[in-house]
Structure formats: C-alpha cells, structure tokens
Amino acid sequence: MIKIYAPASIGNVGVGFDILGAAIIPIDGTLLGDCISIQSSNTFQFNCHGNFSDQLPKDIKKNIIWQAWNWFNEIIKKKIQISITLEKNMPIGSGLGSSASSIVASVLALNQFYKTNLNKKELIDIMGKLEGNISGSVHYDNVAPCYLGGLQLITDDKNHLTQKLPIFDNWLWVIAWPGVTLSTSTARNILPLTYDKEKCIKNSRNLSTFIHALYTKKSELAIRVMIDTIAEPYRIPLIPNFLKIKDAVTKLGASTCNISGSGPTLFSICLNFSIANKVKKWLEKNYIKNKKGFVYICKIDQLGARKIRI
Ligand code: HSE
C-alpha cells in the first residue's frame, strides 16, 4: 500500500498573483493536508473520510481523484482497478489549496503505484491541468508548492516552470479559515479583464522588490512590499470586514494580513510567538464563524508532498 500526504498552501503570498505559492505546516503538528492511500483491488473503489469528506461532489466523475485515476489509465492505455482512499483534511473553497492537495497526493500516489516513472515536469503538468479542470483556469501557485515544498515562483518557462525561492525561517504564518467557503471561480470572475499601466508598474515593482529582499535577506523590506494591487483590492467585498481585520491584527503587532489564494482564508505574518498567539486568539474570536473554522500558527513546509508511513 502507498500513502502520500500533500500539504496546504498559500497562493499569491500577498504580492505575486498566480505566480507565488508557499507550502505551510501548522507548528502544533496538525496534518493540514490531504492523504491518499492506494492498494490493489478487483474493482475501482473510492473511500473517503476526514473532517471535510462531506463537501466532496456526489458524482464520482466530478471528483478529482477519479479524474486523476482516469488520467493515468489513459497514459498507460489500460484501466487498472484500485482501491483509493482520500483522507480529506482540507476544507474545499478555503483558499488553502484544498484541490491542489488532493491532486498532488493522488498524482504522486498513482505515479508510484502504476510505476509510470513520470518526471517532475510531466507530473507538474498533469497536476496543473487537473487543477485547471476544477477551478476553470490553469494556475500552478498551489500545486507547485504543495508538491515541491517551500516558496515557489511560477515562471511559465517550459524548462523551469517553478523555482524555489529563499524565505525567512523566523516568519510565522498565522492562517485563519472562517468556516465558510468561497469558490475560486467566483473570486476570479470578480477581477478586471484588463489593468491600467500604473497598477502593472506598481505590481512589478512590489514583486521584484520582494524577490530581491528574499535574496538579500531584507525581511523588513520584503514585508513592506507585500502589497497586492492585482487581486486583493477587488476581492475585498468578498471578505466581510477585511480592512477592519487587517487594521486590528496590524495593531496587535502582525507584520502583514492578506488573502490566502482566492480566500476566504487570511494569512498574517508575525515575527514572534507572542504576537502570533495574540493574532491567533483575536482571529479565533473575531473571524471564525462556526465550529468548522480554524486558526493555526504555521511555518513554511520545505518538504512538500511526501510518503507517510502506514
Ligand atoms: N492564484 C489563484 C487566485 C489561487 O488567487 O485566484 C487560487 O487558490
């Protein structure tokens, strides 16, 4: 039997719409990411458990796991019957790369189980296409970090599609999911089709300065330019009280507060545990809407998707 875990991720990372993504892991040891197990079977069987399994589509053909299985059957031109189990630990429509987590775990598990030996480039290509089927557009800012770990820059160069960037070890990433969902396509459809020159220049300036700051280890500069001019301003109406929340956590000492991926999860970078704990408590009290919602203090997950011992 094969079992793969694929971590949660923050798309956009506050300054790189569709081209930056970071894999994260809660510091308390919570497994915030989906797991896929595969074993031989006489018929195709799909089992699902975990806190968020009830959110999955009832029609199996709409399920990403089924689509991934189908994709591999087409690659090897043979239908192999397997029993596949999804442990759905990630809420769908949360902005934490839930679909990417299921896709990455299933593609890697299938590649191992089928002994297809696809290389990194081929695997990431399949992952991106499957993600595109779900969200309506191909973007790699969740699948790349989820698969490869760390902070990833999506280049679009066919030979270097994604590149790992350095990131500050001492940054604590407080993530808060309110317990309600927001569809990625809704959050994408709200964006303008074209942008004016000023906004494009501002965006290029912030993003390139951010990357410069990572390489030159200028943490304060990196934080100052984590400003999203492309997506966040247009998504504010989708996140109730976003600006008030940003203001409140900044007053508690948080260095940033941005939307994770397409939301509604928010992430806030804090430079020490005392601030991170205050921000966590405040968000639990003021941003979480129901029992399903959560707040975690996370670190960057440098490992990405990995085999789990059974
Ligand atoms: N970059 C994508 C978006 C991420 O913001 O729409 C979706 O998780």
PDB file of C-alpha atoms and ligand atoms in Angstrom:
ATOM      1  CA  MET A   1       0.000   0.000   0.000  1.00  0.00           C
ATOM      2  CA  ILE A   2       1.170   3.545  -0.780  1.00  0.00           C
ATOM      3  CA  LYS A   3       0.214   6.592   1.284  1.00  0.00           C
ATOM      4  CA  ILE A   4       1.064  10.186   0.300  1.00  0.00           C
ATOM      5  CA  TYR A   5       0.490  13.399   2.259  1.00  0.00           C
ATOM      6  CA  ALA A   6       0.318  16.754   0.435  1.00  0.00           C
ATOM      7  CA  PRO A   7       0.385  19.981   2.499  1.00  0.00           C
ATOM      8  CA  ALA A   8      -1.829  23.073   2.497  1.00  0.00           C
ATOM      9  CA  SER A   9      -0.533  26.080   0.588  1.00  0.00           C
ATOM     10  CA  ILE A  10      -0.957  29.845   0.377  1.00  0.00           C
ATOM     11  CA  GLY A  11      -1.453  31.021  -3.197  1.00  0.00           C
ATOM     12  CA  ASN A  12      -0.313  34.525  -4.287  1.00  0.00           C
ATOM     13  CA  VAL A  13       1.544  35.129  -0.976  1.00  0.00           C
ATOM     14  CA  GLY A  14       0.240  38.685  -0.877  1.00  0.00           C
ATOM     15  CA  VAL A  15       2.311  40.058  -3.735  1.00  0.00           C
ATOM     16  CA  GLY A  16       2.516  37.523  -6.585  1.00  0.00           C
ATOM     17  CA  PHE A  17      -0.942  36.870  -8.000  1.00  0.00           C
ATOM     18  CA  ASP A  18      -0.924  33.430  -9.665  1.00  0.00           C
ATOM     19  CA  ILE A  19       2.890  33.254  -9.598  1.00  0.00           C
ATOM     20  CA  LEU A  20       3.872  32.805  -5.941  1.00  0.00           C
ATOM     21  CA  GLY A  21       2.801  29.988  -3.643  1.00  0.00           C
ATOM     22  CA  ALA A  22       4.032  28.682  -0.294  1.00  0.00           C
ATOM     23  CA  ALA A  23       3.536  25.284   1.355  1.00  0.00           C
ATOM     24  CA  ILE A  24       2.724  25.524   5.066  1.00  0.00           C
ATOM     25  CA  ILE A  25       2.567  23.266   8.099  1.00  0.00           C
ATOM     26  CA  PRO A  26       0.960  24.043  11.477  1.00  0.00           C
ATOM     27  CA  ILE A  27       3.558  24.144  14.239  1.00  0.00           C
ATOM     28  CA  ASP A  28       1.290  22.138  16.579  1.00  0.00           C
ATOM     29  CA  GLY A  29       1.693  19.042  14.358  1.00  0.00           C
ATOM     30  CA  THR A  30      -1.818  19.111  12.833  1.00  0.00           C
ATOM     31  CA  LEU A  31      -1.884  17.310   9.487  1.00  0.00           C
ATOM     32  CA  LEU A  32      -3.268  20.184   7.404  1.00  0.00           C
ATOM     33  CA  GLY A  33      -3.211  18.478   4.025  1.00  0.00           C
ATOM     34  CA  ASP A  34      -4.920  15.564   2.310  1.00  0.00           C
ATOM     35  CA  CYS A  35      -3.642  11.993   2.310  1.00  0.00           C
ATOM     36  CA  ILE A  36      -4.136   9.435  -0.432  1.00  0.00           C
ATOM     37  CA  SER A  37      -3.653   5.684   0.008  1.00  0.00           C
ATOM     38  CA  ILE A  38      -3.794   3.196  -2.837  1.00  0.00           C
ATOM     39  CA  GLN A  39      -3.940  -0.574  -2.824  1.00  0.00           C
ATOM     40  CA  SER A  40      -4.814  -3.305  -5.318  1.00  0.00           C
ATOM     41  CA  SER A  41      -8.444  -4.229  -5.799  1.00  0.00           C
ATOM     42  CA  ASN A  42     -10.684  -6.215  -8.153  1.00  0.00           C
ATOM     43  CA  THR A  43     -12.889  -3.209  -8.866  1.00  0.00           C
ATOM     44  CA  PHE A  44     -12.398   0.553  -8.632  1.00  0.00           C
ATOM     45  CA  GLN A  45     -13.210   1.615  -5.099  1.00  0.00           C
ATOM     46  CA  PHE A  46     -13.167   5.128  -3.717  1.00  0.00           C
ATOM     47  CA  ASN A  47     -13.325   5.651   0.024  1.00  0.00           C
ATOM     48  CA  CYS A  48     -13.270   8.958   1.748  1.00  0.00           C
ATOM     49  CA  HIS A  49     -13.024  10.061   5.333  1.00  0.00           C
ATOM     50  CA  GLY A  50     -11.659  13.062   7.224  1.00  0.00           C
ATOM     51  CA  ASN A  51     -13.245  16.258   8.573  1.00  0.00           C
ATOM     52  CA  PHE A  52     -14.173  17.645   5.160  1.00  0.00           C
ATOM     53  CA  SER A  53     -15.203  14.494   3.250  1.00  0.00           C
ATOM     54  CA  ASP A  54     -18.865  15.594   3.283  1.00  0.00           C
ATOM     55  CA  GLN A  55     -18.004  18.548   0.984  1.00  0.00           C
ATOM     56  CA  LEU A  56     -16.997  16.343  -1.963  1.00  0.00           C
ATOM     57  CA  PRO A  57     -19.188  16.059  -5.082  1.00  0.00           C
ATOM     58  CA  LYS A  58     -21.546  13.082  -5.013  1.00  0.00           C
ATOM     59  CA  ASP A  59     -20.976  12.348  -8.703  1.00  0.00           C
ATOM     60  CA  ILE A  60     -17.729  10.337  -8.736  1.00  0.00           C
ATOM     61  CA  LYS A  61     -16.794  11.617 -12.209  1.00  0.00           C
ATOM     62  CA  LYS A  62     -16.655  15.152 -10.827  1.00  0.00           C
ATOM     63  CA  ASN A  63     -14.224  14.017  -8.156  1.00  0.00           C
ATOM     64  CA  ILE A  64     -10.587  14.976  -8.787  1.00  0.00           C
ATOM     65  CA  ILE A  65      -9.367  11.634  -7.523  1.00  0.00           C
ATOM     66  CA  TRP A  66     -11.445   9.821 -10.154  1.00  0.00           C
ATOM     67  CA  GLN A  67     -10.174  12.261 -12.787  1.00  0.00           C
ATOM     68  CA  ALA A  68      -6.558  11.634 -11.747  1.00  0.00           C
ATOM     69  CA  TRP A  69      -7.109   7.845 -11.891  1.00  0.00           C
ATOM     70  CA  ASN A  70      -8.668   8.221 -15.334  1.00  0.00           C
ATOM     71  CA  TRP A  71      -5.725  10.344 -16.499  1.00  0.00           C
ATOM     72  CA  PHE A  72      -3.237   7.644 -15.502  1.00  0.00           C
ATOM     73  CA  ASN A  73      -5.331   4.925 -17.157  1.00  0.00           C
ATOM     74  CA  GLU A  74      -5.130   6.936 -20.349  1.00  0.00           C
ATOM     75  CA  ILE A  75      -1.366   7.331 -20.014  1.00  0.00           C
ATOM     76  CA  ILE A  76      -0.820   3.581 -19.700  1.00  0.00           C
ATOM     77  CA  LYS A  77      -3.754   2.816 -22.040  1.00  0.00           C
ATOM     78  CA  LYS A  78      -5.163   0.285 -19.599  1.00  0.00           C
ATOM     79  CA  LYS A  79      -7.761   0.523 -16.855  1.00  0.00           C
ATOM     80  CA  ILE A  80      -6.207  -0.672 -13.607  1.00  0.00           C
ATOM     81  CA  GLN A  81      -8.631  -1.399 -10.777  1.00  0.00           C
ATOM     82  CA  ILE A  82      -7.531   0.028  -7.450  1.00  0.00           C
ATOM     83  CA  SER A  83      -8.884   0.890  -4.058  1.00  0.00           C
ATOM     84  CA  ILE A  84      -8.100   4.526  -3.344  1.00  0.00           C
ATOM     85  CA  THR A  85      -8.718   6.262  -0.034  1.00  0.00           C
ATOM     86  CA  LEU A  86      -8.798  10.002   0.439  1.00  0.00           C
ATOM     87  CA  GLU A  87      -8.372  11.477   3.895  1.00  0.00           C
ATOM     88  CA  LYS A  88      -9.909  14.907   3.292  1.00  0.00           C
ATOM     89  CA  ASN A  89      -8.299  17.091   5.937  1.00  0.00           C
ATOM     90  CA  MET A  90      -8.644  20.315   3.957  1.00  0.00           C
ATOM     91  CA  PRO A  91     -11.788  22.396   3.518  1.00  0.00           C
ATOM     92  CA  ILE A  92     -12.830  22.918  -0.112  1.00  0.00           C
ATOM     93  CA  GLY A  93     -13.125  26.532  -1.304  1.00  0.00           C
ATOM     94  CA  SER A  94     -10.996  27.803   1.558  1.00  0.00           C
ATOM     95  CA  GLY A  95      -8.076  29.400  -0.305  1.00  0.00           C
ATOM     96  CA  LEU A  96      -5.624  26.900   1.168  1.00  0.00           C
ATOM     97  CA  GLY A  97      -5.114  24.803  -1.943  1.00  0.00           C
ATOM     98  CA  SER A  98      -7.524  22.044  -0.977  1.00  0.00           C
ATOM     99  CA  SER A  99      -7.998  20.747  -4.542  1.00  0.00           C
ATOM    100  CA  ALA A 100      -4.236  21.014  -5.169  1.00  0.00           C
ATOM    101  CA  SER A 101      -3.609  18.915  -2.064  1.00  0.00           C
ATOM    102  CA  SER A 102      -5.923  16.118  -3.298  1.00  0.00           C
ATOM    103  CA  ILE A 103      -4.498  16.349  -6.823  1.00  0.00           C
ATOM    104  CA  VAL A 104      -0.829  16.319  -5.804  1.00  0.00           C
ATOM    105  CA  ALA A 105      -1.302  13.419  -3.364  1.00  0.00           C
ATOM    106  CA  SER A 106      -3.268  11.330  -5.887  1.00  0.00           C
ATOM    107  CA  VAL A 107      -0.974  12.033  -8.867  1.00  0.00           C
ATOM    108  CA  LEU A 108       2.135  11.123  -6.852  1.00  0.00           C
ATOM    109  CA  ALA A 109       0.493   8.029  -5.367  1.00  0.00           C
ATOM    110  CA  LEU A 110      -0.714   6.881  -8.801  1.00  0.00           C
ATOM    111  CA  ASN A 111       2.697   7.528 -10.376  1.00  0.00           C
ATOM    112  CA  GLN A 112       4.268   5.274  -7.751  1.00  0.00           C
ATOM    113  CA  PHE A 113       1.584   2.624  -7.765  1.00  0.00           C
ATOM    114  CA  TYR A 114       1.446   2.384 -11.578  1.00  0.00           C
ATOM    115  CA  LYS A 115       5.267   2.607 -11.766  1.00  0.00           C
ATOM    116  CA  THR A 116       4.808   5.160 -14.571  1.00  0.00           C
ATOM    117  CA  ASN A 117       8.035   6.951 -13.561  1.00  0.00           C
ATOM    118  CA  LEU A 118       6.832  10.309 -14.868  1.00  0.00           C
ATOM    119  CA  ASN A 119       9.381  13.037 -14.207  1.00  0.00           C
ATOM    120  CA  LYS A 120       8.870  16.236 -12.197  1.00  0.00           C
ATOM    121  CA  LYS A 121       7.965  18.249 -15.281  1.00  0.00           C
ATOM    122  CA  GLU A 122       5.401  15.719 -16.506  1.00  0.00           C
ATOM    123  CA  LEU A 123       3.880  15.355 -13.053  1.00  0.00           C
ATOM    124  CA  ILE A 124       3.501  19.075 -12.511  1.00  0.00           C
ATOM    125  CA  ASP A 125       1.959  19.412 -15.940  1.00  0.00           C
ATOM    126  CA  ILE A 126      -0.735  16.836 -15.071  1.00  0.00           C
ATOM    127  CA  MET A 127      -1.290  18.471 -11.670  1.00  0.00           C
ATOM    128  CA  GLY A 128      -1.769  21.905 -13.259  1.00  0.00           C
ATOM    129  CA  LYS A 129      -4.222  20.555 -15.845  1.00  0.00           C
ATOM    130  CA  LEU A 130      -6.279  18.718 -13.233  1.00  0.00           C
ATOM    131  CA  GLU A 131      -6.342  21.883 -11.110  1.00  0.00           C
ATOM    132  CA  GLY A 132      -7.496  23.782 -14.206  1.00  0.00           C
ATOM    133  CA  ASN A 133     -10.412  21.325 -14.658  1.00  0.00           C
ATOM    134  CA  ILE A 134     -11.589  22.130 -11.154  1.00  0.00           C
ATOM    135  CA  SER A 135     -11.040  25.873 -10.899  1.00  0.00           C
ATOM    136  CA  GLY A 136     -11.660  26.801 -14.534  1.00  0.00           C
ATOM    137  CA  SER A 137      -8.128  28.086 -15.247  1.00  0.00           C
ATOM    138  CA  VAL A 138      -4.642  26.568 -15.082  1.00  0.00           C
ATOM    139  CA  HIS A 139      -2.586  28.135 -12.307  1.00  0.00           C
ATOM    140  CA  TYR A 140       0.264  26.418 -10.505  1.00  0.00           C
ATOM    141  CA  ASP A 141       0.591  28.555  -7.383  1.00  0.00           C
ATOM    142  CA  ASN A 142      -0.937  25.841  -5.187  1.00  0.00           C
ATOM    143  CA  VAL A 143       0.117  22.605  -6.895  1.00  0.00           C
ATOM    144  CA  ALA A 144       3.800  23.638  -7.222  1.00  0.00           C
ATOM    145  CA  PRO A 145       4.453  24.430  -3.520  1.00  0.00           C
ATOM    146  CA  CYS A 146       2.212  21.575  -2.397  1.00  0.00           C
ATOM    147  CA  TYR A 147       4.251  19.132  -4.494  1.00  0.00           C
ATOM    148  CA  LEU A 148       7.748  20.594  -4.071  1.00  0.00           C
ATOM    149  CA  GLY A 149       7.525  22.469  -0.760  1.00  0.00           C
ATOM    150  CA  GLY A 150       8.811  25.903   0.245  1.00  0.00           C
ATOM    151  CA  LEU A 151       8.036  29.164  -1.518  1.00  0.00           C
ATOM    152  CA  GLN A 152       7.717  28.631  -5.271  1.00  0.00           C
ATOM    153  CA  LEU A 153       7.871  31.134  -8.115  1.00  0.00           C
ATOM    154  CA  ILE A 154       5.909  30.082 -11.188  1.00  0.00           C
ATOM    155  CA  THR A 155       7.931  31.227 -14.183  1.00  0.00           C
ATOM    156  CA  ASP A 156       5.948  29.848 -17.135  1.00  0.00           C
ATOM    157  CA  ASP A 157       9.260  28.880 -18.771  1.00  0.00           C
ATOM    158  CA  LYS A 158       8.661  25.373 -20.054  1.00  0.00           C
ATOM    159  CA  ASN A 159      12.015  24.084 -18.757  1.00  0.00           C
ATOM    160  CA  HIS A 160      11.881  25.845 -15.383  1.00  0.00           C
ATOM    161  CA  LEU A 161       8.181  26.069 -14.721  1.00  0.00           C
ATOM    162  CA  THR A 162       8.586  26.526 -10.991  1.00  0.00           C
ATOM    163  CA  GLN A 163      11.597  27.669  -8.948  1.00  0.00           C
ATOM    164  CA  LYS A 164      12.112  27.521  -5.192  1.00  0.00           C
ATOM    165  CA  LEU A 165      12.831  30.901  -3.572  1.00  0.00           C
ATOM    166  CA  PRO A 166      14.565  31.519  -0.245  1.00  0.00           C
ATOM    167  CA  ILE A 167      12.255  32.527   2.596  1.00  0.00           C
ATOM    168  CA  PHE A 168      12.793  33.843   6.125  1.00  0.00           C
ATOM    169  CA  ASP A 169      12.869  30.999   8.693  1.00  0.00           C
ATOM    170  CA  ASN A 170      11.641  33.197  11.519  1.00  0.00           C
ATOM    171  CA  TRP A 171       8.377  34.245   9.839  1.00  0.00           C
ATOM    172  CA  LEU A 172       5.326  32.716  11.491  1.00  0.00           C
ATOM    173  CA  TRP A 173       2.299  32.432   9.208  1.00  0.00           C
ATOM    174  CA  VAL A 174      -0.979  32.699  11.103  1.00  0.00           C
ATOM    175  CA  ILE A 175      -3.758  31.359   8.896  1.00  0.00           C
ATOM    176  CA  ALA A 176      -7.456  31.764   9.638  1.00  0.00           C
ATOM    177  CA  TRP A 177     -10.253  29.985   7.767  1.00  0.00           C
ATOM    178  CA  PRO A 178     -13.655  31.278   8.944  1.00  0.00           C
ATOM    179  CA  GLY A 179     -15.502  28.013   8.270  1.00  0.00           C
ATOM    180  CA  VAL A 180     -17.294  29.270   5.155  1.00  0.00           C
ATOM    181  CA  THR A 181     -16.373  28.644   1.543  1.00  0.00           C
ATOM    182  CA  LEU A 182     -15.678  30.893  -1.424  1.00  0.00           C
ATOM    183  CA  SER A 183     -15.386  29.440  -4.893  1.00  0.00           C
ATOM    184  CA  THR A 184     -12.177  30.182  -6.767  1.00  0.00           C
ATOM    185  CA  SER A 185     -14.075  30.882  -9.968  1.00  0.00           C
ATOM    186  CA  THR A 186     -16.274  33.484  -8.179  1.00  0.00           C
ATOM    187  CA  ALA A 187     -13.150  35.148  -6.784  1.00  0.00           C
ATOM    188  CA  ARG A 188     -11.522  35.127 -10.227  1.00  0.00           C
ATOM    189  CA  ASN A 189     -14.580  36.358 -12.105  1.00  0.00           C
ATOM    190  CA  ILE A 190     -14.694  39.460  -9.912  1.00  0.00           C
ATOM    191  CA  LEU A 191     -11.277  40.587 -11.219  1.00  0.00           C
ATOM    192  CA  PRO A 192     -10.981  43.106 -14.075  1.00  0.00           C
ATOM    193  CA  LEU A 193     -10.160  41.765 -17.520  1.00  0.00           C
ATOM    194  CA  THR A 194      -7.538  44.468 -18.100  1.00  0.00           C
ATOM    195  CA  TYR A 195      -5.389  46.635 -15.812  1.00  0.00           C
ATOM    196  CA  ASP A 196      -4.079  50.137 -16.239  1.00  0.00           C
ATOM    197  CA  LYS A 197      -0.375  50.857 -16.669  1.00  0.00           C
ATOM    198  CA  GLU A 198       0.101  52.350 -13.182  1.00  0.00           C
ATOM    199  CA  LYS A 199      -1.226  49.206 -11.500  1.00  0.00           C
ATOM    200  CA  CYS A 200       1.000  46.977 -13.632  1.00  0.00           C
ATOM    201  CA  ILE A 201       4.085  49.027 -12.793  1.00  0.00           C
ATOM    202  CA  LYS A 202       3.232  49.006  -9.088  1.00  0.00           C
ATOM    203  CA  ASN A 203       2.718  45.263  -9.172  1.00  0.00           C
ATOM    204  CA  SER A 204       6.027  44.613 -10.989  1.00  0.00           C
ATOM    205  CA  ARG A 205       7.846  46.944  -8.619  1.00  0.00           C
ATOM    206  CA  ASN A 206       6.477  45.266  -5.478  1.00  0.00           C
ATOM    207  CA  LEU A 207       7.003  41.727  -6.710  1.00  0.00           C
ATOM    208  CA  SER A 208      10.534  42.279  -7.970  1.00  0.00           C
ATOM    209  CA  THR A 209      11.471  44.150  -4.779  1.00  0.00           C
ATOM    210  CA  PHE A 210      10.019  41.289  -2.716  1.00  0.00           C
ATOM    211  CA  ILE A 211      12.161  38.728  -4.555  1.00  0.00           C
ATOM    212  CA  HIS A 212      15.219  40.981  -4.241  1.00  0.00           C
ATOM    213  CA  ALA A 213      14.544  41.272  -0.491  1.00  0.00           C
ATOM    214  CA  LEU A 214      14.336  37.481  -0.149  1.00  0.00           C
ATOM    215  CA  TYR A 215      17.730  37.009  -1.793  1.00  0.00           C
ATOM    216  CA  THR A 216      19.366  39.853   0.126  1.00  0.00           C
ATOM    217  CA  LYS A 217      17.737  38.791   3.421  1.00  0.00           C
ATOM    218  CA  LYS A 218      15.976  42.118   3.978  1.00  0.00           C
ATOM    219  CA  SER A 219      12.965  40.934   5.966  1.00  0.00           C
ATOM    220  CA  GLU A 220      11.536  44.408   6.688  1.00  0.00           C
ATOM    221  CA  LEU A 221      11.701  45.405   3.029  1.00  0.00           C
ATOM    222  CA  ALA A 222      10.019  42.148   1.976  1.00  0.00           C
ATOM    223  CA  ILE A 223       7.180  42.835   4.410  1.00  0.00           C
ATOM    224  CA  ARG A 224       6.745  46.453   3.305  1.00  0.00           C
ATOM    225  CA  VAL A 225       6.232  45.456  -0.341  1.00  0.00           C
ATOM    226  CA  MET A 226       3.785  42.612   0.293  1.00  0.00           C
ATOM    227  CA  ILE A 227       1.029  44.582  -1.361  1.00  0.00           C
ATOM    228  CA  ASP A 228      -1.334  43.021  -3.880  1.00  0.00           C
ATOM    229  CA  THR A 229      -2.586  45.504  -6.479  1.00  0.00           C
ATOM    230  CA  ILE A 230      -3.976  42.882  -8.861  1.00  0.00           C
ATOM    231  CA  ALA A 231      -6.427  40.729  -6.894  1.00  0.00           C
ATOM    232  CA  GLU A 232      -6.864  41.833  -3.290  1.00  0.00           C
ATOM    233  CA  PRO A 233      -8.460  45.266  -3.881  1.00  0.00           C
ATOM    234  CA  TYR A 234     -11.202  43.656  -5.998  1.00  0.00           C
ATOM    235  CA  ARG A 235     -11.785  40.781  -3.602  1.00  0.00           C
ATOM    236  CA  ILE A 236     -12.365  42.962  -0.536  1.00  0.00           C
ATOM    237  CA  PRO A 237     -16.172  42.820  -0.963  1.00  0.00           C
ATOM    238  CA  LEU A 238     -15.990  39.005  -0.793  1.00  0.00           C
ATOM    239  CA  ILE A 239     -14.339  39.038   2.662  1.00  0.00           C
ATOM    240  CA  PRO A 240     -16.586  40.806   5.187  1.00  0.00           C
ATOM    241  CA  ASN A 241     -14.705  43.383   7.284  1.00  0.00           C
ATOM    242  CA  PHE A 242     -11.380  42.558   5.635  1.00  0.00           C
ATOM    243  CA  LEU A 243      -9.929  46.056   6.044  1.00  0.00           C
ATOM    244  CA  LYS A 244     -11.019  46.272   9.701  1.00  0.00           C
ATOM    245  CA  ILE A 245      -9.436  42.870  10.383  1.00  0.00           C
ATOM    246  CA  LYS A 246      -6.219  43.918   8.678  1.00  0.00           C
ATOM    247  CA  ASP A 247      -6.134  47.042  10.791  1.00  0.00           C
ATOM    248  CA  ALA A 248      -6.857  45.147  14.040  1.00  0.00           C
ATOM    249  CA  VAL A 249      -4.192  42.458  13.577  1.00  0.00           C
ATOM    250  CA  THR A 250      -1.637  45.051  12.486  1.00  0.00           C
ATOM    251  CA  LYS A 251      -2.339  46.937  15.731  1.00  0.00           C
ATOM    252  CA  LEU A 252      -1.619  43.693  17.618  1.00  0.00           C
ATOM    253  CA  GLY A 253       1.828  43.653  16.019  1.00  0.00           C
ATOM    254  CA  ALA A 254       1.266  41.470  12.921  1.00  0.00           C
ATOM    255  CA  SER A 255       3.535  42.476  10.064  1.00  0.00           C
ATOM    256  CA  THR A 256       1.033  41.686   7.285  1.00  0.00           C
ATOM    257  CA  CYS A 257      -2.514  40.490   6.679  1.00  0.00           C
ATOM    258  CA  ASN A 258      -3.510  39.269   3.210  1.00  0.00           C
ATOM    259  CA  ILE A 259      -5.927  36.926   1.493  1.00  0.00           C
ATOM    260  CA  SER A 260      -4.623  33.384   1.043  1.00  0.00           C
ATOM    261  CA  GLY A 261      -5.173  32.354  -2.580  1.00  0.00           C
ATOM    262  CA  SER A 262      -8.691  33.310  -3.554  1.00  0.00           C
ATOM    263  CA  GLY A 263      -9.866  33.386   0.084  1.00  0.00           C
ATOM    264  CA  PRO A 264     -11.656  33.435   2.424  1.00  0.00           C
ATOM    265  CA  THR A 265      -8.639  32.256   4.472  1.00  0.00           C
ATOM    266  CA  LEU A 266      -6.492  35.142   5.650  1.00  0.00           C
ATOM    267  CA  PHE A 267      -2.809  34.857   6.459  1.00  0.00           C
ATOM    268  CA  SER A 268      -0.807  37.128   8.658  1.00  0.00           C
ATOM    269  CA  ILE A 269       2.968  37.110   9.051  1.00  0.00           C
ATOM    270  CA  CYS A 270       4.156  37.601  12.629  1.00  0.00           C
ATOM    271  CA  LEU A 271       7.752  37.942  13.740  1.00  0.00           C
ATOM    272  CA  ASN A 272       7.489  36.276  17.139  1.00  0.00           C
ATOM    273  CA  PHE A 273       5.317  33.805  19.060  1.00  0.00           C
ATOM    274  CA  SER A 274       3.911  36.362  21.445  1.00  0.00           C
ATOM    275  CA  ILE A 275       2.447  38.387  18.544  1.00  0.00           C
ATOM    276  CA  ALA A 276       1.395  35.239  16.655  1.00  0.00           C
ATOM    277  CA  ASN A 277      -0.527  33.966  19.685  1.00  0.00           C
ATOM    278  CA  LYS A 278      -2.286  37.319  20.165  1.00  0.00           C
ATOM    279  CA  VAL A 279      -3.235  37.433  16.470  1.00  0.00           C
ATOM    280  CA  LYS A 280      -4.413  33.805  16.592  1.00  0.00           C
ATOM    281  CA  LYS A 281      -6.670  34.484  19.608  1.00  0.00           C
ATOM    282  CA  TRP A 282      -8.068  37.654  18.022  1.00  0.00           C
ATOM    283  CA  LEU A 283      -8.862  35.904  14.754  1.00  0.00           C
ATOM    284  CA  GLU A 284     -10.465  32.957  16.595  1.00  0.00           C
ATOM    285  CA  LYS A 285     -12.749  35.392  18.381  1.00  0.00           C
ATOM    286  CA  ASN A 286     -13.482  37.756  15.514  1.00  0.00           C
ATOM    287  CA  TYR A 287     -13.072  35.940  12.189  1.00  0.00           C
ATOM    288  CA  ILE A 288     -14.209  32.372  12.812  1.00  0.00           C
ATOM    289  CA  LYS A 289     -17.898  31.922  12.007  1.00  0.00           C
ATOM    290  CA  ASN A 290     -18.579  28.337  13.115  1.00  0.00           C
ATOM    291  CA  LYS A 291     -17.126  25.175  14.686  1.00  0.00           C
ATOM    292  CA  LYS A 292     -15.504  24.058  11.438  1.00  0.00           C
ATOM    293  CA  GLY A 293     -13.350  27.187  11.148  1.00  0.00           C
ATOM    294  CA  PHE A 294      -9.781  27.216  12.438  1.00  0.00           C
ATOM    295  CA  VAL A 295      -6.690  29.310  13.072  1.00  0.00           C
ATOM    296  CA  TYR A 296      -3.193  27.828  13.029  1.00  0.00           C
ATOM    297  CA  ILE A 297       0.266  29.227  13.502  1.00  0.00           C
ATOM    298  CA  CYS A 298       2.316  27.739  10.669  1.00  0.00           C
ATOM    299  CA  LYS A 299       5.848  27.530   9.352  1.00  0.00           C
ATOM    300  CA  ILE A 300       6.852  27.028   5.748  1.00  0.00           C
ATOM    301  CA  ASP A 301       6.741  23.336   4.813  1.00  0.00           C
ATOM    302  CA  GLN A 302      10.012  22.849   2.973  1.00  0.00           C
ATOM    303  CA  LEU A 303       9.362  19.193   2.202  1.00  0.00           C
ATOM    304  CA  GLY A 304       6.169  19.347   0.186  1.00  0.00           C
ATOM    305  CA  ALA A 305       4.290  16.145  -0.652  1.00  0.00           C
ATOM    306  CA  ARG A 306       5.735  13.034   0.933  1.00  0.00           C
ATOM    307  CA  LYS A 307       5.274   9.385   1.671  1.00  0.00           C
ATOM    308  CA  ILE A 308       3.711   8.656   5.033  1.00  0.00           C
ATOM    309  CA  ARG A 309       4.432   5.519   6.969  1.00  0.00           C
ATOM    310  CA  ILE A 310       1.440   3.240   7.267  1.00  0.00           C
TER     311      ILE A 310
HETATM  312  N1  HSE B   1      -3.907  32.454  -7.665  1.00  0.00           N
HETATM  313  C1  HSE B   1      -5.210  31.901  -7.505  1.00  0.00           C
HETATM  314  C2  HSE B   1      -6.199  33.015  -7.257  1.00  0.00           C
HETATM  315  C3  HSE B   1      -5.163  30.953  -6.348  1.00  0.00           C
HETATM  316  O1  HSE B   1      -5.915  33.889  -6.446  1.00  0.00           O
HETATM  317  O2  HSE B   1      -7.253  33.038  -7.885  1.00  0.00           O
HETATM  318  C4  HSE B   1      -6.370  30.193  -6.101  1.00  0.00           C
HETATM  319  O3  HSE B   1      -6.177  29.443  -4.914  1.00  0.00           O
END
